[in-house]
XYZ file of C-alpha atoms in Angstrom:
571
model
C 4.298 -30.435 15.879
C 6.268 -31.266 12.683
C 5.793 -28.499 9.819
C 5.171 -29.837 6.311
C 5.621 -27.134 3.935
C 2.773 -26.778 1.497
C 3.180 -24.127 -1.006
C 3.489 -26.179 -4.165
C 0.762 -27.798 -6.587
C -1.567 -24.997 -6.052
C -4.085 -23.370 -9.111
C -5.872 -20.132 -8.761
C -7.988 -18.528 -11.141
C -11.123 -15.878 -10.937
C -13.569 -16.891 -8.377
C -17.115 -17.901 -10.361
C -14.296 -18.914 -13.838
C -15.369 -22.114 -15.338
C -12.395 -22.451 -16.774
C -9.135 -24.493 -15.251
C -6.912 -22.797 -13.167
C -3.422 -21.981 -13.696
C -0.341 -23.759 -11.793
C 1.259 -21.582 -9.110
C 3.470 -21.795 -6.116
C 3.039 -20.142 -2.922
C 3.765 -17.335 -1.919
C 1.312 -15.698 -4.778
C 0.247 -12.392 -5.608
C -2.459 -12.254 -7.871
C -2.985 -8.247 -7.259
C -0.124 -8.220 -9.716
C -0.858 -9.409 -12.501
C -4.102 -7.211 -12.529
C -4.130 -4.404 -14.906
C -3.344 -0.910 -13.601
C -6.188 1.549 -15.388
C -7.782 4.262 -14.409
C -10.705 1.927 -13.493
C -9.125 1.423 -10.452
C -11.475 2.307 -7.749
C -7.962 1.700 -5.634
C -6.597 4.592 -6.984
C -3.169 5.895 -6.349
C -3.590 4.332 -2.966
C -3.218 0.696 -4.813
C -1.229 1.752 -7.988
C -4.165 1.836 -9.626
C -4.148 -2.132 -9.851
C -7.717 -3.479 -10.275
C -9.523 -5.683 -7.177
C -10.556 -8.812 -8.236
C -11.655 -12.035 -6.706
C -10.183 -15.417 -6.656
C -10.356 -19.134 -5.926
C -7.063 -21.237 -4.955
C -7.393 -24.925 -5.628
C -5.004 -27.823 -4.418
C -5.328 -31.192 -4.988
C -3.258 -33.564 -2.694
C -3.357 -36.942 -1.089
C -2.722 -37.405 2.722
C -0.966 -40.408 3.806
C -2.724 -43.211 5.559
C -0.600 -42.427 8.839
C -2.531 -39.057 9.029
C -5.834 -40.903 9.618
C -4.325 -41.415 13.514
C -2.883 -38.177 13.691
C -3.618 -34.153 14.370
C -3.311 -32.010 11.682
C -3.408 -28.555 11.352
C -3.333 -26.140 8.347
C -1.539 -22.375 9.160
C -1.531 -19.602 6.323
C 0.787 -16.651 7.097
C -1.497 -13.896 5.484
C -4.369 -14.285 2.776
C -5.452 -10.919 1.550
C -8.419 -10.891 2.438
C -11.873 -12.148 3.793
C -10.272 -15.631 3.531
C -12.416 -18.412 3.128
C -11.146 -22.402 3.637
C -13.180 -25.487 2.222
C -12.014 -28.600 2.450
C -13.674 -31.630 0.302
C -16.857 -28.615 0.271
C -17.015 -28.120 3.970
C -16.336 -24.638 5.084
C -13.643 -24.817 8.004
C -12.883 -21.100 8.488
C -13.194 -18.209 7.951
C -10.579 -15.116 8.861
C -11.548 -11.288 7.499
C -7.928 -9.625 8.503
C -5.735 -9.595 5.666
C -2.280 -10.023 7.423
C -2.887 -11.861 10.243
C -1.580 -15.509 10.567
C -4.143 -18.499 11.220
C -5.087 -21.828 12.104
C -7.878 -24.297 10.581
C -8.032 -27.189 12.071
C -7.723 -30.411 9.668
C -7.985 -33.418 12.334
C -10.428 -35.919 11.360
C -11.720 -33.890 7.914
C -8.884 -35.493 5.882
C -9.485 -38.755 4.011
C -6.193 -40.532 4.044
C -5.195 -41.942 1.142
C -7.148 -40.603 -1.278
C -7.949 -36.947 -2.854
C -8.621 -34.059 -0.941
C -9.136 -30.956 -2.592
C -8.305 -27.454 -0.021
C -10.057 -24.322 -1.657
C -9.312 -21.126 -0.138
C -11.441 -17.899 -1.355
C -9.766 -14.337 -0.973
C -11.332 -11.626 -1.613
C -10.255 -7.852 -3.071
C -12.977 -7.155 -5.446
C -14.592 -5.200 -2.751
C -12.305 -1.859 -3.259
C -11.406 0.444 -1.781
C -10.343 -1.027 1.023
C -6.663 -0.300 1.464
C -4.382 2.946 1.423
C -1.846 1.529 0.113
C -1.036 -1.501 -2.139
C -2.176 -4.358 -0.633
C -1.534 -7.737 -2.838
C -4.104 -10.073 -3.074
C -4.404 -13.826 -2.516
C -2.277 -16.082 -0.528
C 0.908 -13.969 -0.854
C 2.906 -15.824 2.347
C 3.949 -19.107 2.954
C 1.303 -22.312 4.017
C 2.312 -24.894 6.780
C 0.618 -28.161 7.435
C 1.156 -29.015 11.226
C 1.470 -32.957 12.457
C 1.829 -34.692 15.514
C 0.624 -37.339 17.323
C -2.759 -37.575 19.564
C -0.365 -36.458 22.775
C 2.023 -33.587 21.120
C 3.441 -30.228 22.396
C 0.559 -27.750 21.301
C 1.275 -25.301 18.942
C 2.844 -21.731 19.913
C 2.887 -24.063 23.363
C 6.517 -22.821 23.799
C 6.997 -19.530 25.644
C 10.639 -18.598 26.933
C 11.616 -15.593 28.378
C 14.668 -14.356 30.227
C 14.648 -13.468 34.005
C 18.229 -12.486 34.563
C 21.417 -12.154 32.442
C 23.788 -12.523 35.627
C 23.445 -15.346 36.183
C 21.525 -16.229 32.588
C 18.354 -17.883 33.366
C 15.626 -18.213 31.361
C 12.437 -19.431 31.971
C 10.266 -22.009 29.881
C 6.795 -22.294 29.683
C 5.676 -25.632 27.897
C 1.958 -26.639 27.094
C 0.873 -29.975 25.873
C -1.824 -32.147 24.511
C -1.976 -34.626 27.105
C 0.247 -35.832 30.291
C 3.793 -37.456 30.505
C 7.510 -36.381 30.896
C 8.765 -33.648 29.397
C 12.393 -32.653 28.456
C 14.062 -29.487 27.948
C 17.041 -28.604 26.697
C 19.359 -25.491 25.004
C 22.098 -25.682 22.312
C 24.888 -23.633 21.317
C 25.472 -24.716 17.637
C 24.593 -28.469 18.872
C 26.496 -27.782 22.077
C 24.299 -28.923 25.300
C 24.076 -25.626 27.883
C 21.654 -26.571 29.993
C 19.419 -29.802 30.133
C 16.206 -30.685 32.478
C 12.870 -32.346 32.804
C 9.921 -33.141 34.426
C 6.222 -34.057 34.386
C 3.218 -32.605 33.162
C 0.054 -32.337 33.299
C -0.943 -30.135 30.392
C 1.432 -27.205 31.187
C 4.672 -27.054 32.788
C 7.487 -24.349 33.562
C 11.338 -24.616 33.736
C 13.583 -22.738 35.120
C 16.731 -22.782 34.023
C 20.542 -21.300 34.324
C 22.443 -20.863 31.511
C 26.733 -21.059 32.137
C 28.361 -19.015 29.552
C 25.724 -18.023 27.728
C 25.993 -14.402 26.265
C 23.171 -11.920 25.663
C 21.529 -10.939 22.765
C 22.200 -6.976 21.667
C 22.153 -5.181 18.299
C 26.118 -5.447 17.930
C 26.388 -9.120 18.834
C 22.092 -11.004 18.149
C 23.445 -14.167 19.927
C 20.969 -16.677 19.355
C 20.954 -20.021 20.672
C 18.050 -23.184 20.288
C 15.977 -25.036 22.792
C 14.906 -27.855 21.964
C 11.235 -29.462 24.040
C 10.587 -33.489 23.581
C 7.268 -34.617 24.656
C 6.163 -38.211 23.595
C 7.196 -38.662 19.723
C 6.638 -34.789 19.390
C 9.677 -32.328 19.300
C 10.142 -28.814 18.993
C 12.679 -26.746 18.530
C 12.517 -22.864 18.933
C 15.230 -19.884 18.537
C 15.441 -16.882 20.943
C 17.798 -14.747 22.553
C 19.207 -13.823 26.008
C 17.829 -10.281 26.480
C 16.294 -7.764 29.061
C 13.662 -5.110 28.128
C 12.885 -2.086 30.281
C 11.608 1.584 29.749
C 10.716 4.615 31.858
C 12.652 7.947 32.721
C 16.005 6.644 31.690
C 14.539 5.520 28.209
C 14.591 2.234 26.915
C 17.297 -0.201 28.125
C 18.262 -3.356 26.173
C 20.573 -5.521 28.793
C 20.778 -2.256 30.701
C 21.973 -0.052 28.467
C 20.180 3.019 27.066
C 19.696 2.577 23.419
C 18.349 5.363 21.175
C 16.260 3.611 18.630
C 16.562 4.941 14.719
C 13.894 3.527 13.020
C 12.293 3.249 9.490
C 8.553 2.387 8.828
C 8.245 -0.206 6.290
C 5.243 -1.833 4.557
C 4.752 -5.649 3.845
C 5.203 -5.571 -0.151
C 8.301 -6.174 -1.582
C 8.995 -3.573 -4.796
C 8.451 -5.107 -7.822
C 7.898 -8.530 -5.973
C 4.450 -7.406 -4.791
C 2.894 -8.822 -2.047
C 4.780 -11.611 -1.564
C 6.585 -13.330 1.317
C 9.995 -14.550 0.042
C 12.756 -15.754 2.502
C 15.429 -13.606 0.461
C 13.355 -10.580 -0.134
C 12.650 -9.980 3.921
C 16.465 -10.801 4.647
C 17.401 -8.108 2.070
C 15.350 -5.269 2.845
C 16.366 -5.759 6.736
C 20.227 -5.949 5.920
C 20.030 -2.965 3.562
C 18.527 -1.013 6.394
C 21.314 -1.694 9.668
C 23.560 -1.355 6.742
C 22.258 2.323 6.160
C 22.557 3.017 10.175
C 18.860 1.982 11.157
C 18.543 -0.344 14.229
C 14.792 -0.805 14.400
C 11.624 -1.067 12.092
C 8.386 -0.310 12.303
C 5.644 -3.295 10.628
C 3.390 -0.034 9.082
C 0.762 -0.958 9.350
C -0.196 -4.364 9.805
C 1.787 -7.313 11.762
C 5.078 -8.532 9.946
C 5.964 -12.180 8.546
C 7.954 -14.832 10.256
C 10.531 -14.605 8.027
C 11.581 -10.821 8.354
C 11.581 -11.498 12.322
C 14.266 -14.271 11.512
C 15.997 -11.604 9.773
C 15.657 -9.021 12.457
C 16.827 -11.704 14.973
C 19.820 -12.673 13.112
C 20.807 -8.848 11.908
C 20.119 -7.350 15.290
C 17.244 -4.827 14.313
C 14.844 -4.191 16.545
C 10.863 -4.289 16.051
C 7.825 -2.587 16.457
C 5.009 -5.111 15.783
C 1.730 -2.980 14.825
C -1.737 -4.288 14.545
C -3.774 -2.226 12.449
C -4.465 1.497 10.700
C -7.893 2.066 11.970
C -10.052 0.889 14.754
C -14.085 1.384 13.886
C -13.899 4.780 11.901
C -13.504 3.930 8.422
C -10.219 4.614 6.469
C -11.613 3.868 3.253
C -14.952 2.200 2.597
C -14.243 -1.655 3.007
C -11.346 -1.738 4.969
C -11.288 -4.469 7.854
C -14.049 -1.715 10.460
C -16.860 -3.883 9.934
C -15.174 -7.051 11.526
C -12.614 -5.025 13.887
C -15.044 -5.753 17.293
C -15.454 -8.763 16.616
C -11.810 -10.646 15.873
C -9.567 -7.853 17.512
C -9.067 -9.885 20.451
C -8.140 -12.996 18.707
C -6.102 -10.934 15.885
C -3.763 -9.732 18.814
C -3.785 -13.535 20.069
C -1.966 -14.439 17.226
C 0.009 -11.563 16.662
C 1.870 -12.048 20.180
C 2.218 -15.870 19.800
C 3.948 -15.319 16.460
C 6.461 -12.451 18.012
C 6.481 -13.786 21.841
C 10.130 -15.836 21.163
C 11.641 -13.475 19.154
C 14.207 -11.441 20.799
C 14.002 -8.493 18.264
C 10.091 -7.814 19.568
C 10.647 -4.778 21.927
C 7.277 -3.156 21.164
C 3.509 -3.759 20.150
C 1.760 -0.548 18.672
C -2.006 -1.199 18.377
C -3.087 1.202 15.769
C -1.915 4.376 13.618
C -3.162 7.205 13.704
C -6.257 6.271 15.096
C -8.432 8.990 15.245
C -10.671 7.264 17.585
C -8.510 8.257 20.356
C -10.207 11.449 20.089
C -13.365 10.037 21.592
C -14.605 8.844 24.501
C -15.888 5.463 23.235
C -12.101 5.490 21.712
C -10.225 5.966 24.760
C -11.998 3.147 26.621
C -10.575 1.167 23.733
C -6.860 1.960 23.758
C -7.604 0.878 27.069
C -8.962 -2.623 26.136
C -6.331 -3.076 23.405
C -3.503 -2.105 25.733
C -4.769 -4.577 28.900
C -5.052 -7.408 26.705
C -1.949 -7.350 25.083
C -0.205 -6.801 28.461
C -2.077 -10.354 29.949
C -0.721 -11.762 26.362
C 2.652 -10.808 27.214
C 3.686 -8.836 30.167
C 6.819 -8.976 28.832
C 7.160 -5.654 26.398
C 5.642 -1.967 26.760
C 2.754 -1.125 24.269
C 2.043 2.014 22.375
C -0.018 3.670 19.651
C -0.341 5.943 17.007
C -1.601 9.078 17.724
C -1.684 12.112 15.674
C -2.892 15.000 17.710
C -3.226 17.468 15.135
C -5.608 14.756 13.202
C -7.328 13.647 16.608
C -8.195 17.921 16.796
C -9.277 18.130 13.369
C -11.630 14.864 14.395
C -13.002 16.850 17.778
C -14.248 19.946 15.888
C -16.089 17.854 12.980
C -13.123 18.038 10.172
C -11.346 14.341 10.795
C -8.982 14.069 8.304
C -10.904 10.004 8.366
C -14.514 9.655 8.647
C -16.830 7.399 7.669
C -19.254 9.625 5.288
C -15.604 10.542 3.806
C -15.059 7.188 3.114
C -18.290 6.463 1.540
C -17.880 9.288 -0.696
C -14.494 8.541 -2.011
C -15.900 5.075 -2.506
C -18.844 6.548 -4.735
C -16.943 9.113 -6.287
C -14.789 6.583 -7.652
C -17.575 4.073 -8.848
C -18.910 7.364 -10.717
C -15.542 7.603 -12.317
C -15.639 4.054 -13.149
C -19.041 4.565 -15.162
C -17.943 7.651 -16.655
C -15.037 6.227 -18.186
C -16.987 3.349 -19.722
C -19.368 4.860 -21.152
C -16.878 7.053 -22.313
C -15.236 4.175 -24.030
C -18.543 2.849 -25.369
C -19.023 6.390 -26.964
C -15.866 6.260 -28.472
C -16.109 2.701 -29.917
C -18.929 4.228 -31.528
C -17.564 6.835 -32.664
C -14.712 4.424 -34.345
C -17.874 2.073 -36.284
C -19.097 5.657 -36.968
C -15.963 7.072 -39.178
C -15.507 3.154 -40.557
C -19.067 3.409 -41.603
C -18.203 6.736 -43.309
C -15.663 5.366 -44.859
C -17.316 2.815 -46.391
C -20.140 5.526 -47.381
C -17.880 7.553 -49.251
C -17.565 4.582 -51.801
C -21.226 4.709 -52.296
C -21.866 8.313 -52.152
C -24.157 8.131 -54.915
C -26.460 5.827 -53.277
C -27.139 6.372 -49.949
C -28.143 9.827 -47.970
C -25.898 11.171 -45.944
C -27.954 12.986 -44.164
C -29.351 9.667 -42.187
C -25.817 8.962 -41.194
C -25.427 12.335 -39.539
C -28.447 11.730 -37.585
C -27.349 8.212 -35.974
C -24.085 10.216 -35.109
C -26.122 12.905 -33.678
C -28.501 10.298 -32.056
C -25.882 8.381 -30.201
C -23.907 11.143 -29.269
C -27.049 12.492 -27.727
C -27.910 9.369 -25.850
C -24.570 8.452 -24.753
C -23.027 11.846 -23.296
C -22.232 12.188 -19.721
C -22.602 14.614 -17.612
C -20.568 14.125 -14.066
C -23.104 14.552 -11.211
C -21.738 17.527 -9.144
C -22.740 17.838 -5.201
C -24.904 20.506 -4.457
C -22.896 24.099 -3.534
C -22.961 24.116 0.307
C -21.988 20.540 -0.073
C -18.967 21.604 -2.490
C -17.958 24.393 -0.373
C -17.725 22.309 3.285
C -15.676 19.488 0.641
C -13.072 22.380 -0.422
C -13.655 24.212 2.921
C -12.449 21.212 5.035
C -9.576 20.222 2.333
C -8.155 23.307 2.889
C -8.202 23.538 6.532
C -6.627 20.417 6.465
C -3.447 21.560 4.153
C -3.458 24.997 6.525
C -3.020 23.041 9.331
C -0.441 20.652 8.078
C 1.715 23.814 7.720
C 1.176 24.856 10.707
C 1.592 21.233 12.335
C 5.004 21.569 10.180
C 5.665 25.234 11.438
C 5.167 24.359 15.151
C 6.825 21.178 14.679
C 10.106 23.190 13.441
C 9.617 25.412 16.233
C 9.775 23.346 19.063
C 12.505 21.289 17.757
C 14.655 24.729 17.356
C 13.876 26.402 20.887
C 17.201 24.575 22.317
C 18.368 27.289 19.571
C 16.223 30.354 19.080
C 15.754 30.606 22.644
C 19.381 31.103 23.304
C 20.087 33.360 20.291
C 16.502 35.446 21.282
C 17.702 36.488 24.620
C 21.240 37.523 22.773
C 19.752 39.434 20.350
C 17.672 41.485 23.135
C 20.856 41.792 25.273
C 22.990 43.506 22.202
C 19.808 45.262 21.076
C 19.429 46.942 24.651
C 23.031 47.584 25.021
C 23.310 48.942 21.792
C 19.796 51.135 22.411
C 21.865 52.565 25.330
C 24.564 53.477 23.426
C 22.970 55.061 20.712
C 20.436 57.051 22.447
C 23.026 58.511 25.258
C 25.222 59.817 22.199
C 21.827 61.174 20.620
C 20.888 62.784 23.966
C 24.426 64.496 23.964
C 24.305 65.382 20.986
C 20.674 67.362 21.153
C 22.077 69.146 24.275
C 25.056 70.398 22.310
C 22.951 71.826 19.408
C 20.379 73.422 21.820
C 23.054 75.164 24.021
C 23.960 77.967 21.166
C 20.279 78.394 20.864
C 19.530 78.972 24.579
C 22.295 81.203 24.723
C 21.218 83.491 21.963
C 17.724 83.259 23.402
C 19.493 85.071 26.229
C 20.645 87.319 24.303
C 17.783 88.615 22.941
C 15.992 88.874 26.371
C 18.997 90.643 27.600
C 18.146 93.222 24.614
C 14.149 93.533 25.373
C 14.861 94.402 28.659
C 17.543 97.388 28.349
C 14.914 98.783 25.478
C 12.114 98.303 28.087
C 14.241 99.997 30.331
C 15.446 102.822 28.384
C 11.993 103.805 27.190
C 10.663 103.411 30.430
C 12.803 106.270 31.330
């Protein structure tokens, strides 16, 4: 299918506003221009930006040859509990915030004259992230076209069987039957051509002369290119084998040690949003600072920073999500989890599938749930179906075992009455502050009134205006509502189990990692200790028989004397 980018023309503005919305381009942020106050049911966790919601507009005329043709509209991430409408029918709906997806446009359009695409995101609804998440449609929008008969899309899979010889292997699904045609380019050089017939699906197999592999030193990458009817696609990957066990993981049979950095989806003071530039940057300023591998914390990355990783030879973990069906905080993505998981991971692998730099899926972090029976059965899930996705790369997750402890005996670091009270706590702290504010507004047409009094002290009572103060004051104080003791004391109780036994987690973790040391320098220390124990105490010993020798002997001495005066009186 042909993409059509279509990130320009766009308006946003609050969601319920009467009034017009402002011009944009995609990728947006609107979490950005929010003001950061102390309002900010968020938090730290979000910068203390404020969660609004909002209503993108765009106005735009198909052409007439789109009334014959399949369309198909794909936004990269829209942060989050997206809604599409098209002409006011809703078409979709997708709750996960960084996930890519599909709405299907075929036959809605009206071809030559106005259509008008609104898309609702959500992020009033805070908390709901721990860190800052953007809002709105912050990457990049493609309209998909092809004919009726076309090559689906995602309906190219390649992978490599072998690198000697190279041969690759190319999976190719269509709408509808006819001959297909395969073939791979080196900078427009031809390496390998075929084709054949099919049916709906169809695999090649395919040997590559020359062709060299794809590593971290040298990301070869090379283009196939599929023709199917009047529809042609053309996809980038790299020559490359992936396996793992005792040795460690081998890329092209090597051992690699991977040094990785976790990184989040904003960029800085960019926000949110998806540039090109931005994803290219942060990827070349890491393998220029030694790392060869990043971590998508904790949601899956964009297209663009897998081009990058391609290109730059950086390899990737590709995670799913931060929590499972224990709640994080109180309107993260737990209440829709169940029910799109499966198709959330769908799209996850067909977005990394050709992309050499994909080594690794992770499917949660630190996912408590693992603690728990009910949890374990779903690592299990998770893990199966991402392996009949692609059977192609190993699959981990996230697992803190100190937290997953904490979680067994009733102290989870995440829970979901936690996250219900951090949610309420900071709604409380929402009110207090404006009433707060009220009070001192007040307060301000209080001392102007006074002001004003003091002109006309000889007419009015001041004694009134001392009793409105007192009045509103009265009325208008707050008092925070405190939990009740035993409730306080399991809050502070639990807090500070939880910073004992990060030091501890630290402590053993500093321990373990030195035993290849201590242990060595222990059983030295014992050996001189006993050696010099030896020494010490034989001279000691030696020493106490010397002193008590003149002592025995004048002991002697003395018994020598008794007896001769026994003796002598005896006689």
């Amino acid at each position: 299918m042909k993409a059509n980018q279509f990130n320009d023309h766009w308006q946003v503005k609050y969601l319920g506003e009467r009034a017009p919305g402002v011009p944009i381009s995609l990728p947006h942020d609107a979490m950005l221009s929010e003001p950061r106050t102390e309002l900010s049911a968020g938090g730290i966790n979000t910068g203390w930006y404020e969660g609004r919601d909002y209503l993108y507009t765009k106005v735009f005329t198909p052409d007439r040859a789109l009334t014959d043709q399949c369309a198909v509209l794909e936004f990269e991430g829209v942060y989050h509990n997206a809604e599409v409408w098209l002409n006011g029918e809703k078409l979709a709906f997708r709750p996960y915030g960084y996930t890519n997806f599909y709405v299907e446009l075929t036959g809605k359009l009206r071809a030559g004259e106005e259509n008008t695409l609104e898309v609702i995101a959500r992020n009033a609804d805070q908390p709901n992230s721990r860190w800052y998440s953007g809002a709105g449609i912050y990457r990049p929008v493609v309209l998909w076209t092809a004919d009726r008969e076309h090559i689906k899309l995602n309906g190219v899979k390649i992978r490599t069987l072998s690198l000697d010889p190279a041969q690759i292997e190319v999976r190719v699904e269509t709408e509808g039957a006819g001959p297909v045609s395969v073939a791979v380019l080196d900078d427009g050089r031809e390496l390998a051509a075929a084709s054949g017939e099919t049916k709906g699906q169809f695999t090649f197999t395919m040997i590559l002369e020359g062709a060299k592999p794809w590593s971290l030193d040298d990301p070869q990458l090379y283009a196939c290119r599929i023709r199917f009817g009047t529809d042609e696609v053309v996809e980038t990957f790299g020559l490359r084998t992936l396996e793992w066990g005792r040795r460690g993981l081998l890329l092209n049979g090597e051992r690699v040690i991977v040094q990785g950095a976790c990184i989040h989806h904003d960029n800085g003071v960019l926000g949110a949003c998806c540039y090109e530039d931005a994803e290219w940057r942060k990827i070349r300023i890491l393998k220029e600072n030694g790392y060869n591998a990043i971590r998508s914390a904790h949601n899956p990355c964009s297209k663009f920073l897998l081009d990058a990783c391609d290109h730059l030879g950086v390899l990737v973990m590709d995670e799913y999500i931060d929590h499972w069906y224990i709640h994080k905080t109180e309107h993260d993505y737990v209440d829709y989890f169940m029910e799109w998981w499966k198709q959330d991971l769908k799209d996850m692998v067909d977005k990394d599938y050709n992309h050499p730099s994909v080594i690794l899926y992770s499917t949660g972090n630190e996912v408590s749930e693992t603690a728990q029976e009910k949890g374990i059965k779903l690592t299990a899930d998770l893990t199966n179906h991402l392996h009949q996705l692609d059977d192609t790369r190993p699959v981990t997750c996230g697992v803190n075992i100190f937290f997953n402890f904490l979680s067994s005996v009733g102290f989870g670091v995440y829970s979901d009455e936690k996250a219900k009270k951090e949610a309420e706590k900071a709604e409380k702290l929402k009110d207090i502050i404006a009433l707060q504010s009220q009070l001192t507004q007040v307060r301000y047409e209080i001392e102007s009134y006074e002001s004003q009094l003091r002109m006309y002290d000889n007419l009015i009572d001041y004694s009134t205006v001392y009793l409105d103060v007192y009045e509103v004051e009265r009325t208008t104080s707050v008092t925070p509502v405190r939990a009740s003791f035993f409730q306080e004391v399991s809050d502070r109780f639990s807090d500070n189990l939880y910073a004992v036994g990060q030091w501890l987690r630290s402590a053993a973790v500093w321990i373990i990692s030195s035993l290849p040391v201590l242990v060595p320098l222990g059983i030295a220390a014992a050996v001189l200790l006993r050696i010099f124990w030896k020494r010490f105490r034989g001279r000691g010993l030696r020493r106490a028989a010397l002193a008590a020798e003149p002592q025995a002997q004048d002991k002697e001495n003395i018994k020598d004397k008794d007896k001769d005066a026994d003796e002598t009186e005896s006689f």
